[in-house]
Coordinates of C-alpha atoms in Angstrom, one line a residue:
Chain A
X1156 CA -36.9 25.1 -28.7
X1157 CA -34.7 27.9 -26.8
X1158 CA -36.2 27.0 -23.4
X1159 CA -33.3 27.6 -21.8
X1160 CA -30.3 30.8 -22.3
X1161 CA -27.0 29.2 -23.1
X1162 CA -25.8 30.2 -19.3
X1163 CA -28.0 27.4 -18.4
X1164 CA -26.6 25.0 -20.9
X1165 CA -23.3 26.1 -19.6
X1166 CA -24.8 25.4 -15.9
X1167 CA -26.1 22.5 -17.0
X1168 CA -23.0 21.0 -18.3
X1169 CA -20.8 22.2 -15.4
X1170 CA -23.3 20.2 -13.6
X1171 CA -22.7 16.7 -15.1
X1172 CA -18.6 17.6 -15.6
X1173 CA -18.9 18.0 -11.5
X1174 CA -20.5 14.7 -11.3
X1175 CA -18.1 13.0 -13.2
X1176 CA -15.4 14.6 -10.6
X1177 CA -17.2 12.3 -8.1
X1178 CA -17.4 9.2 -9.8
X1179 CA -15.4 8.4 -12.9
X1180 CA -18.0 6.4 -14.5
X1181 CA -20.1 9.8 -15.3
X1182 CA -17.2 11.2 -17.5
X1183 CA -19.2 9.7 -20.9
X1184 CA -21.9 11.5 -20.1
X1185 CA -20.3 15.1 -19.4
X1186 CA -18.8 14.4 -22.5
X1187 CA -21.6 14.0 -24.4
X1188 CA -23.5 17.0 -22.4
X1189 CA -20.1 19.1 -23.4
X1190 CA -19.8 18.2 -27.0
X1191 CA -22.9 19.6 -28.5
X1192 CA -22.1 22.8 -26.3
X1193 CA -18.9 23.8 -27.8
X1194 CA -20.2 22.7 -31.4
X1195 CA -18.1 19.6 -31.7
X1196 CA -19.7 15.9 -32.8
X1197 CA -16.7 13.7 -31.8
X1198 CA -14.4 13.6 -28.9
X1199 CA -11.6 12.5 -26.9
X1200 CA -10.3 12.2 -23.0
X1201 CA -6.6 10.8 -22.9
X1202 CA -4.3 10.3 -20.0
X1203 CA -0.7 10.0 -21.0
X1204 CA 2.6 9.2 -19.1
X1205 CA 5.2 11.7 -19.9
X1206 CA 8.0 9.4 -18.6
X1207 CA 6.8 6.3 -19.4
X1208 CA 5.6 7.0 -22.8
X1209 CA 2.0 5.1 -21.9
X1210 CA -1.1 6.7 -22.6
X1211 CA -4.9 5.9 -22.5
X1212 CA -8.0 6.5 -23.7
X1213 CA -10.5 7.4 -20.5
X1214 CA -13.4 8.5 -22.8
X1215 CA -14.4 7.9 -26.5
X1216 CA -17.2 9.8 -27.3
X1217 CA -18.6 8.8 -31.2
X1218 CA -15.1 7.7 -32.2
X1219 CA -15.2 3.9 -33.4
X1220 CA -12.6 1.7 -31.4
X1221 CA -10.7 0.5 -34.9
X1222 CA -10.3 4.5 -35.2
X1223 CA -9.0 5.0 -31.9
X1224 CA -6.6 2.0 -32.5
X1225 CA -5.3 2.7 -35.3
X1226 CA -4.8 6.2 -34.3
X1227 CA -2.8 4.6 -31.4
X1228 CA -0.4 2.0 -32.7
X1229 CA 0.3 3.9 -36.3
X1230 CA -0.1 7.9 -36.0
X1231 CA 0.7 8.7 -32.1
X1232 CA 4.4 9.5 -33.3
X1233 CA 3.9 11.6 -36.0
X1234 CA 0.2 13.4 -34.8
X1235 CA 0.9 16.6 -35.9
X1236 CA -1.7 18.3 -33.7
X1237 CA -0.2 17.0 -30.6
X1238 CA 3.4 17.8 -31.8
X1239 CA 2.6 21.4 -32.3
X1240 CA 0.5 21.9 -29.2
X1241 CA 3.2 19.8 -26.8
X1242 CA 6.2 23.1 -28.6
X1243 CA 3.6 25.4 -28.5
X1244 CA 2.1 25.2 -24.9
X1245 CA 5.1 23.5 -22.8
X1246 CA 3.8 23.3 -19.5
X1247 CA 1.4 25.9 -19.6
X1248 CA -2.7 25.0 -19.8
X1249 CA -4.2 25.8 -23.0
X1250 CA -7.3 26.0 -25.1
X1251 CA -6.5 25.8 -28.6
X1252 CA -7.9 24.7 -32.4
X1253 CA -6.2 22.7 -35.0
X1254 CA -6.3 25.2 -37.6
X1255 CA -4.4 27.8 -35.2
X1256 CA -1.9 24.8 -34.7
X1257 CA -1.3 23.6 -38.2
X1258 CA -2.4 25.7 -41.4
X1259 CA -6.0 23.8 -42.6
X1260 CA -4.6 23.5 -46.3
X1261 CA -1.4 22.3 -44.7
X1262 CA -3.3 19.7 -42.6
X1263 CA -5.6 18.3 -45.4
X1264 CA -2.7 17.2 -47.4
X1265 CA -1.2 15.0 -44.2
X1266 CA -1.8 11.3 -44.1
X1267 CA -3.3 11.3 -40.7
X1268 CA -5.6 13.8 -42.1
X1269 CA -6.9 11.8 -45.4
X1270 CA -6.3 8.2 -44.0
X1271 CA -7.8 8.5 -40.6
X1272 CA -9.3 11.8 -39.7
X1273 CA -11.5 12.6 -42.9
X1274 CA -13.6 10.1 -43.2
X1275 CA -14.4 9.9 -39.5
X1276 CA -15.2 13.9 -40.0
X1277 CA -12.9 15.1 -37.7
X1278 CA -11.1 17.7 -39.6
X1279 CA -10.9 20.1 -37.2
X1280 CA -9.7 19.9 -33.2
X1281 CA -10.7 22.1 -30.3
X1282 CA -8.7 21.0 -27.4
X1283 CA -7.9 22.0 -23.7
X1284 CA -5.3 20.6 -21.3
X1285 CA -7.0 19.2 -18.0
X1286 CA -3.5 18.7 -16.4
X1287 CA -0.9 19.6 -17.9
X1288 CA 2.2 19.4 -15.3
X1289 CA 3.5 15.9 -15.6
X1290 CA 4.3 13.1 -15.3
X1291 CA 0.8 12.1 -15.6
X1292 CA -1.1 14.7 -18.0
X1293 CA -4.4 14.6 -19.3
X1294 CA -6.0 16.5 -22.2
X1295 CA -9.8 16.8 -23.7
X1296 CA -10.2 17.2 -27.5
X1297 CA -13.3 18.0 -29.5
X1298 CA -13.8 17.1 -33.5
X1299 CA -16.1 17.9 -36.5
X1300 CA -16.0 18.5 -40.2
X1301 CA -15.9 22.4 -40.0
X1302 CA -13.6 24.5 -38.5
X1303 CA -14.2 25.8 -34.9
X1304 CA -15.0 29.1 -34.7
X1305 CA -14.2 31.7 -32.0
X1306 CA -17.6 31.1 -30.2
X1307 CA -16.5 27.5 -29.6
X1308 CA -13.6 28.3 -28.7
X1309 CA -15.1 31.0 -26.1
X1310 CA -17.6 28.4 -25.0
X1311 CA -14.5 25.7 -23.9
X1312 CA -12.5 28.3 -22.5
X1313 CA -15.5 28.9 -20.4
X1314 CA -15.7 24.9 -19.7
X1315 CA -12.1 24.6 -19.0
X1316 CA -11.3 25.6 -15.0
X1317 CA -14.6 23.8 -14.6
X1318 CA -12.7 20.4 -16.4
X1319 CA -9.8 21.3 -14.9
X1320 CA -11.2 21.3 -11.3
X1321 CA -13.2 17.9 -11.9
X1322 CA -9.8 16.4 -13.0
X1323 CA -7.7 17.5 -10.1
X1324 CA -10.8 16.2 -7.5
X1325 CA -10.9 12.9 -8.9
X1326 CA -7.1 12.8 -9.4
X1327 CA -6.9 13.7 -5.6
X1328 CA -9.7 11.2 -4.7
X1329 CA -8.0 8.6 -6.7
X1330 CA -4.7 8.9 -5.4
X1331 CA -6.1 8.7 -1.5
X1332 CA -7.9 5.3 -2.5
X1333 CA -4.7 4.0 -4.3
X1334 CA -2.5 5.0 -0.7
X1335 CA -5.3 3.3 1.2
X1336 CA -5.2 0.0 -1.4
X1337 CA -1.6 0.2 -1.0
X1338 CA -1.1 0.1 2.8
X1339 CA -3.9 -2.3 3.3
X1340 CA -1.8 -4.9 0.8
X1341 CA 0.9 -4.2 2.9
X1342 CA -0.8 -5.4 5.9
X1343 CA -1.8 -8.8 4.0
X1344 CA 1.9 -9.7 3.4
X1345 CA 2.2 -9.9 7.0
X1346 CA 2.3 -13.7 8.3
X1347 CA 0.1 -12.8 11.6
X1348 CA -3.4 -11.7 11.5
X1349 CA -4.4 -7.8 11.5
X1350 CA -7.6 -6.2 12.5
X1351 CA -8.0 -2.3 11.8
X1352 CA -10.7 -1.2 14.1
X1353 CA -12.0 2.5 13.6
X1354 CA -12.3 4.6 16.5
X1355 CA -15.7 3.4 18.1
X1356 CA -14.4 -0.6 17.6
X1357 CA -16.2 -1.2 14.2
X1358 CA -13.8 -3.6 12.3
X1359 CA -13.0 -1.6 8.8
X1360 CA -9.9 -4.0 7.7
X1361 CA -9.0 -7.5 8.5
X1362 CA -5.6 -8.8 6.5
X1363 CA -6.0 -12.2 4.7
X1364 CA -4.2 -13.8 7.6
X1365 CA -7.1 -12.4 10.2
X1366 CA -9.9 -13.1 7.1
X1367 CA -8.7 -17.3 7.8
X1368 CA -8.3 -17.0 11.0
X1369 CA -12.3 -15.5 11.1
X1370 CA -13.3 -18.1 8.2
X1371 CA -12.5 -20.9 10.6
X1372 CA -15.2 -20.1 13.4
X1373 CA -13.1 -21.0 15.7
X1374 CA -13.3 -18.9 18.7
X1375 CA -13.3 -15.4 17.1
X1376 CA -15.9 -13.7 15.2
X1377 CA -17.3 -10.6 14.0
X1378 CA -20.9 -10.0 14.9
X1379 CA -22.9 -6.9 13.7
X1380 CA -19.5 -5.1 12.5
X1381 CA -17.5 -6.1 16.0
X1382 CA -15.3 -8.3 17.7
X1383 CA -16.7 -11.3 19.7
X1384 CA -15.2 -14.3 21.4
X1385 CA -16.7 -17.9 21.9
X1386 CA -16.9 -17.2 25.8
X1387 CA -19.1 -14.3 27.2
X1388 CA -16.4 -12.9 29.7
X1389 CA -13.7 -13.1 27.1
X1390 CA -15.8 -10.8 24.8
X1391 CA -16.3 -8.4 27.2
X1392 CA -12.2 -8.5 28.3
X1393 CA -12.0 -7.9 24.7
X1394 CA -14.6 -4.6 24.4
X1395 CA -12.9 -3.3 27.2
X1396 CA -9.3 -3.5 25.6
X1397 CA -10.7 -2.1 22.6
X1398 CA -12.3 0.7 24.0
X1399 CA -9.3 1.7 26.6
X1400 CA -7.4 1.3 22.7
X1401 CA -9.5 3.5 21.3
X1402 CA -9.9 6.1 23.7
X1403 CA -5.6 6.1 24.0
X1404 CA -6.1 6.5 20.1
X1405 CA -8.3 9.4 20.6
X1406 CA -6.0 11.4 22.5
X1407 CA -2.9 10.2 20.6
X1408 CA -1.3 8.2 23.0
X1409 CA 0.8 5.5 21.9
X1410 CA 0.7 2.7 24.1
X1411 CA 2.4 -1.3 23.8
X1412 CA -1.1 -2.5 24.3
X1413 CA -3.0 -4.9 26.0
X1414 CA -2.5 -8.9 25.1
X1415 CA -5.4 -11.3 25.9
X1416 CA -6.0 -14.8 25.0
X1417 CA -8.7 -16.2 23.0
X1418 CA -10.4 -19.8 24.0
X1419 CA -11.2 -22.2 20.9
X1420 CA -14.4 -24.5 20.8
X1421 CA -12.1 -27.0 18.7
X1422 CA -9.7 -27.0 22.1
X1423 CA -6.6 -26.4 20.0
X1424 CA -4.5 -24.0 21.9
X1425 CA -5.7 -20.3 22.6
X1426 CA -5.4 -17.7 19.7
X1427 CA -3.2 -14.8 21.0
X1428 CA -4.6 -11.4 20.8
X1429 CA -2.7 -7.8 21.1
X1430 CA -4.9 -4.7 21.0
X1431 CA -3.6 -1.6 20.6
X1432 CA -4.1 2.3 19.7
X1433 CA -3.2 3.3 16.3
X1434 CA -2.0 6.7 16.1
X1435 CA -1.9 8.2 12.6
X1436 CA 0.0 11.6 12.4
X1437 CA -1.9 14.5 11.9
X1438 CA -3.1 15.6 8.8
X1439 CA -1.5 18.4 7.4
X1440 CA -3.6 20.6 4.8
X1441 CA -3.9 19.1 1.6
X1442 CA -2.6 20.9 -1.8
X1443 CA -5.5 21.1 -3.3
X1444 CA -7.9 21.7 -0.5
X1445 CA -6.4 23.7 2.5
X1446 CA -8.3 21.4 4.5
X1447 CA -6.9 19.7 7.7
X1448 CA -9.1 17.1 9.7
X1449 CA -8.3 15.9 13.0
X1450 CA -6.7 12.6 12.5
X1451 CA -8.7 9.2 12.7
X1452 CA -8.7 7.4 15.6
X1453 CA -8.6 3.7 15.4
X1454 CA -7.5 0.4 17.3
X1455 CA -5.3 -2.6 16.0
X1456 CA -5.8 -6.2 17.1
X1457 CA -3.0 -8.3 16.2
X1458 CA -3.8 -11.9 16.2
X1459 CA -1.6 -15.2 16.4
X1460 CA -2.6 -19.0 16.1
X1461 CA -0.1 -20.9 17.8
X1462 CA -1.3 -24.2 15.7
X1463 CA -0.5 -21.9 12.8
X1464 CA 1.8 -24.4 10.6
X1465 CA 3.4 -21.9 8.6
X1466 CA 7.0 -22.2 7.6
X1467 CA 9.4 -20.1 6.5
X1468 CA 10.2 -20.6 2.4
X1469 CA 13.2 -22.6 2.5
X1470 CA 14.4 -20.8 -0.6
X1471 CA 14.2 -17.5 1.4
X1472 CA 15.9 -18.5 4.1
X1473 CA 18.7 -20.1 1.8
X1474 CA 19.7 -16.2 0.2
X1475 CA 18.9 -14.6 3.4
X1476 CA 21.5 -16.6 5.2
X1477 CA 23.4 -18.2 2.2
X1478 CA 22.8 -21.5 2.9
X1479 CA 23.1 -24.8 0.8
X1480 CA 19.5 -26.4 -0.6
X1481 CA 19.8 -29.2 2.4
X1482 CA 20.8 -26.5 4.6
X1483 CA 17.6 -24.2 4.1
X1484 CA 15.6 -27.5 4.1
X1485 CA 16.5 -28.2 8.0
X1486 CA 16.1 -24.5 8.5
X1487 CA 12.9 -24.2 7.5
X1488 CA 11.9 -27.3 9.0
X1489 CA 13.4 -25.9 12.7
X1490 CA 11.7 -22.8 12.0
X1491 CA 8.4 -24.5 11.6
X1492 CA 8.9 -26.3 15.1
X1493 CA 10.3 -29.4 14.2
X1494 CA 13.2 -31.3 16.3
X1495 CA 16.1 -32.6 14.6
X1496 CA 15.0 -36.1 14.9
X1497 CA 11.8 -35.7 13.7
X1498 CA 13.3 -33.8 10.8
X1499 CA 15.7 -36.7 10.0
X1500 CA 13.2 -39.3 10.2
X1501 CA 11.0 -37.6 7.7
X1502 CA 13.5 -36.7 5.2
X1503 CA 15.3 -40.0 5.7
X1504 CA 18.6 -38.8 6.4
X1505 CA 20.9 -40.0 9.7
X1506 CA 20.7 -38.0 12.9
X1507 CA 24.0 -37.6 12.7
X1508 CA 24.0 -36.1 9.1
X1509 CA 21.8 -33.4 10.5
X1510 CA 22.9 -32.8 13.8
X1511 CA 26.5 -31.9 11.4
X1512 CA 24.0 -29.6 8.9
X1513 CA 22.8 -27.7 11.8
X1514 CA 26.3 -27.2 13.2
X1515 CA 27.4 -25.6 10.0
X1516 CA 24.2 -23.8 9.7
X1517 CA 24.8 -22.1 13.5
X1518 CA 28.4 -21.2 12.2
X1519 CA 27.2 -19.3 9.2
X1520 CA 24.6 -17.3 10.9
X1521 CA 26.5 -16.7 14.2
X1522 CA 23.6 -18.5 16.2
X1523 CA 24.8 -20.2 19.6
X1524 CA 21.8 -22.6 20.0
X1525 CA 19.0 -24.0 18.3
X1526 CA 16.5 -21.7 20.2
X1527 CA 18.7 -18.6 19.1
X1528 CA 18.3 -19.9 15.2
X1529 CA 14.9 -20.5 15.4
X1530 CA 14.5 -16.8 16.6
X1531 CA 16.8 -15.5 13.9
X1532 CA 14.6 -17.2 11.2
X1533 CA 11.1 -16.2 12.5
X1534 CA 12.1 -12.6 12.8
X1535 CA 13.7 -12.3 9.6
X1536 CA 12.0 -10.9 6.5
X1537 CA 10.9 -14.6 5.7
X1538 CA 9.8 -15.4 8.9
X1539 CA 7.7 -12.2 9.2
X1540 CA 5.6 -12.0 5.5
X1541 CA 3.2 -14.7 5.0
X1542 CA 5.1 -17.6 2.7
Chain B
X438 CA -11.7 22.5 9.4
X439 CA -12.8 24.5 6.7
X440 CA -16.3 23.6 5.4
X441 CA -17.4 23.4 2.2
X442 CA -18.4 27.1 1.3
X443 CA -15.1 28.4 1.9
X444 CA -13.4 25.6 0.0
X445 CA -15.6 26.6 -3.2
X446 CA -15.2 30.1 -2.5
X447 CA -11.3 29.3 -2.9
X448 CA -11.4 27.2 -5.7
X449 CA -13.8 29.6 -7.5
X450 CA -11.3 32.3 -6.6
X451 CA -8.1 30.6 -7.7
X452 CA -9.2 29.4 -11.2
X453 CA -11.1 32.8 -11.5
X454 CA -14.7 31.6 -12.3
X455 CA -17.2 33.6 -13.1
X456 CA -20.3 31.5 -11.1
X457 CA -23.9 32.1 -11.7
X458 CA -26.1 31.3 -8.4
X459 CA -27.0 27.7 -10.1
X460 CA -23.3 26.8 -10.9
X461 CA -22.2 28.3 -7.4
X462 CA -25.1 25.6 -6.1
X463 CA -23.4 22.7 -8.1
X464 CA -20.0 24.0 -6.7
X465 CA -21.2 23.7 -3.1
X466 CA -22.4 20.2 -3.7
X467 CA -19.1 19.3 -5.4
X468 CA -17.4 20.6 -2.5
X469 CA -19.7 18.8 0.3
X470 CA -19.4 15.2 -1.3
X471 CA -15.8 15.8 -2.5
X472 CA -14.9 16.8 1.3
X473 CA -16.9 13.6 2.8
X474 CA -15.0 11.5 0.4
X475 CA -11.6 12.5 0.7
X476 CA -12.1 12.7 4.6
X477 CA -13.3 9.2 5.0
X478 CA -10.3 8.0 2.2
X479 CA -7.9 10.0 4.3
X480 CA -8.5 8.5 7.3
X481 CA -8.7 5.0 5.6
X482 CA -5.2 5.3 4.6
X483 CA -3.7 6.8 7.6
X484 CA -5.2 4.0 9.5
X485 CA -3.4 1.5 7.6
X486 CA -0.4 3.0 7.2
X487 CA -0.2 3.7 10.8
X488 CA -1.1 0.2 11.3
X489 CA 2.1 -0.6 10.1
X490 CA 4.0 1.2 12.7
X491 CA 3.2 -1.7 15.4
X492 CA 5.2 -4.2 13.7
X493 CA 8.6 -5.5 15.1
X494 CA 10.1 -5.2 11.1
X495 CA 11.2 -2.7 8.8
X496 CA 8.5 -1.9 6.3
X497 CA 8.9 0.3 3.3
X498 CA 6.3 1.1 0.4
X499 CA 7.6 2.4 -2.7
X500 CA 5.9 3.8 -5.8
X501 CA 6.2 1.8 -9.3
X502 CA 8.9 4.3 -10.2
X503 CA 11.2 2.8 -7.0
X504 CA 10.5 6.0 -4.8
X505 CA 10.1 5.4 -1.4
X506 CA 6.6 6.6 -0.5
X507 CA 6.5 5.0 3.4
X508 CA 8.4 3.8 5.9
X509 CA 7.1 2.4 9.0
X510 CA 8.3 3.1 12.5
X511 CA 11.1 0.6 12.2
X512 CA 12.1 1.1 9.0
X513 CA 12.6 4.5 9.6
X514 CA 14.5 3.6 12.8
X515 CA 16.6 1.3 10.5
X516 CA 17.3 4.0 8.0
X517 CA 18.3 6.8 10.7
X518 CA 21.3 4.1 11.8
X519 CA 22.5 4.7 8.5
X520 CA 24.6 1.1 8.8
X521 CA 24.4 -0.1 5.2
X522 CA 20.9 1.3 4.0
X523 CA 19.9 4.5 3.5
X524 CA 17.5 6.9 1.1
X525 CA 19.2 9.3 -1.2
X526 CA 16.9 11.3 -3.5
X527 CA 13.9 9.2 -2.6
X528 CA 15.5 5.7 -3.1
X529 CA 16.6 3.1 -1.1
X530 CA 20.4 2.8 -1.2
X531 CA 22.6 0.1 -0.6
X532 CA 26.5 1.1 0.2
X533 CA 27.9 -1.8 -1.7
X534 CA 27.4 -1.2 -5.5
X535 CA 26.5 -4.8 -6.3
X536 CA 24.0 -5.1 -3.8
X537 CA 22.5 -2.0 -4.5
X538 CA 22.2 -3.4 -8.3
X539 CA 20.6 -6.3 -6.9
X540 CA 17.8 -4.4 -5.0
X541 CA 17.3 -2.2 -7.5
X542 CA 16.8 -4.7 -10.3
X543 CA 14.3 -6.9 -7.9
X544 CA 12.5 -3.5 -7.5
X545 CA 11.8 -3.1 -10.9
X546 CA 10.9 -6.6 -11.4
X547 CA 8.2 -6.3 -8.7
X548 CA 7.2 -2.9 -10.2
X549 CA 7.3 -4.4 -13.7
X550 CA 5.0 -7.3 -13.4
X551 CA 2.1 -6.7 -11.0
X552 CA -0.3 -4.5 -13.1
X553 CA -0.7 -7.1 -15.3
X554 CA -1.8 -9.3 -12.4
X555 CA 0.7 -11.7 -12.3
X556 CA 2.3 -12.8 -8.9
X557 CA 5.8 -12.9 -9.2
X558 CA 8.3 -14.8 -7.0
X559 CA 9.7 -12.5 -4.4
X560 CA 13.8 -11.6 -4.5
X561 CA 15.6 -12.1 -1.3
X562 CA 18.7 -10.0 -0.6
X563 CA 21.0 -9.5 1.6
X564 CA 22.5 -6.0 2.5
X565 CA 26.2 -5.7 4.2
X566 CA 26.3 -3.2 7.0
X567 CA 29.8 -1.4 7.5
X568 CA 29.7 -1.7 11.2
X569 CA 30.4 -5.7 10.4
X570 CA 27.2 -6.7 12.2
X571 CA 25.3 -9.8 10.6
X572 CA 23.7 -8.3 7.1
X573 CA 20.4 -7.2 7.0
X574 CA 17.7 -9.4 5.0
X575 CA 15.3 -7.9 2.8
X576 CA 12.2 -9.5 0.9
X577 CA 11.0 -7.1 -2.4
X578 CA 7.6 -8.2 -3.1
X579 CA 4.9 -6.5 -5.7
X580 CA 1.7 -5.4 -4.3
X581 CA -0.8 -6.6 -6.4
X582 CA -3.9 -4.6 -7.0
X583 CA -7.0 -6.3 -5.4
X584 CA -9.3 -7.5 -7.9
X585 CA -11.7 -4.2 -8.7
X586 CA -9.0 -1.5 -7.6
X587 CA -7.5 -1.2 -11.0
X588 CA -7.9 2.9 -10.7
X589 CA -4.6 3.4 -8.3
X590 CA -2.0 2.5 -10.3
X591 CA -3.2 3.8 -13.6
X592 CA -3.3 7.2 -12.0
X593 CA 0.1 6.6 -10.0
X594 CA 2.9 8.8 -10.9
X595 CA 3.5 6.0 -13.3
X596 CA 2.1 3.3 -14.6
X597 CA 3.0 -0.2 -12.9
X598 CA 2.6 -1.6 -9.5
X599 CA 4.0 -0.5 -6.0
X600 CA 6.8 -2.6 -4.4
X601 CA 7.0 -3.7 -0.6
X602 CA 10.4 -3.9 0.9
X603 CA 10.6 -5.9 4.5
X604 CA 13.9 -5.7 5.8
X605 CA 15.0 -7.6 9.2
X606 CA 17.9 -7.1 11.3
X607 CA 19.0 -10.4 12.9
X608 CA 21.2 -8.1 15.4
X609 CA 17.6 -7.0 16.8
X610 CA 17.5 -8.0 20.5
X611 CA 14.2 -6.4 20.5
X612 CA 12.1 -9.4 23.0
X613 CA 8.6 -9.4 23.5
X614 CA 7.1 -7.6 26.7
X615 CA 6.8 -10.0 29.5
X616 CA 3.3 -8.5 30.4
X617 CA 2.1 -9.7 26.8
X618 CA 4.0 -12.8 27.3
X619 CA 2.1 -13.1 31.0
X620 CA -1.2 -12.8 29.3
X621 CA -1.0 -14.5 26.3
X622 CA 0.6 -17.8 27.9
X623 CA -0.8 -17.8 31.4
X624 CA 2.6 -17.0 33.4
X625 CA 3.8 -15.8 36.2
X626 CA 5.5 -12.3 36.2
X627 CA 9.1 -14.8 37.3
X628 CA 8.2 -17.0 34.1
X629 CA 6.9 -14.4 31.6
X630 CA 10.4 -12.7 32.5
X631 CA 12.4 -15.6 31.5
X632 CA 10.2 -16.5 28.4
X633 CA 11.0 -13.1 27.4
X634 CA 14.5 -13.4 27.6
X635 CA 14.8 -16.5 26.0
X636 CA 12.4 -15.0 23.1
X637 CA 14.6 -12.0 22.4
X638 CA 17.9 -14.6 22.0
X639 CA 19.1 -14.9 25.9
X640 CA 20.3 -18.4 27.1
X641 CA 19.1 -19.8 30.4
X642 CA 22.2 -19.4 32.0
X643 CA 22.9 -15.6 30.5
X644 CA 19.5 -14.8 32.3
X645 CA 20.0 -16.5 35.4
X646 CA 23.1 -14.5 35.8
X647 CA 21.6 -11.0 35.0
X648 CA 18.6 -11.4 37.2
X649 CA 20.8 -12.9 40.0
X650 CA 19.1 -16.2 40.2
X651 CA 20.7 -19.8 40.0
X652 CA 20.9 -22.0 37.1
X653 CA 18.9 -24.1 38.9
X654 CA 15.7 -22.4 39.3
X655 CA 15.8 -20.7 36.2
X656 CA 16.0 -24.1 34.3
X657 CA 12.7 -25.6 36.8
X658 CA 11.2 -22.5 35.4
X659 CA 11.5 -22.8 32.3
X660 CA 10.4 -26.5 32.6
X661 CA 7.5 -24.8 34.1
X662 CA 7.2 -22.6 31.2
X663 CA 7.5 -25.8 28.7
X664 CA 4.4 -27.5 30.7
X665 CA 2.3 -24.6 30.4
X666 CA 2.8 -24.1 27.1
X667 CA 3.0 -27.7 25.8
X668 CA 6.1 -27.6 24.3
X669 CA 8.6 -30.1 24.2
X670 CA 12.1 -28.0 23.6
X671 CA 13.7 -24.9 24.2
X672 CA 13.4 -23.9 20.5
X673 CA 10.0 -25.1 19.9
X674 CA 9.4 -22.5 22.7
X675 CA 11.3 -19.8 21.0
X676 CA 9.3 -20.5 18.1
X677 CA 5.8 -20.4 19.8
X678 CA 6.9 -16.8 21.3
X679 CA 8.4 -15.2 18.0
X680 CA 5.4 -16.2 16.3
X681 CA 3.1 -15.2 19.0
X682 CA 0.9 -11.8 18.4
X683 CA 3.7 -10.5 21.4
X684 CA 6.9 -11.4 19.4
X685 CA 5.7 -9.8 16.1
X686 CA 4.5 -6.1 17.3
X687 CA 7.0 -3.8 19.0
X688 CA 7.2 -4.4 22.2
X689 CA 7.7 -0.2 23.4
X690 CA 4.9 1.4 21.8

């Protein structure tokens, strides 16, 4: 029965908590191990946001969905344990029991006890803070029918630093991943194709426009994680440019990059590429780890398609330049490469009216010539991002 | 680089952990895996953020509470000019209070809607400048979490979505690098210089005067550029150049 000494139990529980630090989906298993270790039958791991007052249950161990739901809907506002704990431990990490927060005889008279917790066998609480210095806070609460004993508190006190470490490790990983996802999504918003290559020239990321260009399989493709062109000599030139940019990035030299054309088997106009080094700022030591790494090296490949028919959204142009709806429609058409005559014919307006409209647009935007206007529109935020 | 052992020792000391040899093994495994994962993710996010620096437009990333978390190179340069748009207490700030309210209304709207996965309409705002130059144009859009990536938004400083603000300066005279245009469109050096000038907003006459050639020569060069690029009009050429890779990246590093 007791093949393992208590110390080994602790080690096993710690092992499972560390596994959860690296993989959030392992939390239920870690809590399932922790609960009997501290003498508990049920547990809830909770995350909440002190500024938005939103909360979320990360793990519920042997607590039914209805109970959780009712607790969040009906009792979150007057959960006496939470209130007493928040007051007593404001900002300080804690390990505590329900009986030490609210006297058990008092608690036994309360509605939350009789209505919600008693039927579920959750009459005492044993809780520890995981992250307790806002705005996002988290805590782990254990429950059982009987009052928790001193030895249970001591056991949770032994686990608490490991739980907090796991929470901190996880938070840093999740936040760093979040930073990556957000910056990559910003690249997705650009109206031009963007490929991010790692220091060895492998494609690490293609934004949405680049994905569309690659999908069209017309000149540019990925082969064994590397960019290739339809023609062998072009592939060699591209590889050379990528290698040079990677070396510049390694040496942390910023450079304007090299331009290349890529012929398309469809005989449409060539794709235009600019290959330039990416030079991230040096990574400072992270708060949690004290670890500083060498900044990563990478290469940026910007791809444009001269045949791309994207035009800025006329609604955006209207607001950006204070145009009327008719003016913004014409502006969008000009930015899309149409001539005045073409626009007049297509929109069944007389060429005279169109000329007069363009004059007013030029006045409003402070442009002297039509080419000037086209430049202004395309370089605007509306021209830059994907419509 | 500090190895996993040093990290584990520092963590154990900071948390006042008394660890058995068995537990030390667990801590070391955690340290190794954590450092490897964090390293990979840090490089991934650094590369994506640094890639934004290449583009010839100001890009700002805000957290769900509207605080500035990243500005690309052009964004930083634009803020440094303090001409209508600045940062105070980590928030973008317009000089005019009306415009400021509109900007932050748009930011709140973008932050609000996206965690539910609803792509909202982008908002457009003009930002006046004390220098009396033409106003900046800003577009505010939500950054939607790609499918399968909800976690960053749950754990972020607040629930809600990140917000993207792109700002353009109509008076920016940035022109594409002639050497890029030369490569992209098979132009001669003389042709690429004229093409860059046109893409930078200058007229043929202005270019002729500045480079001390006759207008006739410049016109003839323009004709050859149009023929080579398959464009019929000057405005069409400007469009081609401005929308090309050379037109969207910053010309000087």
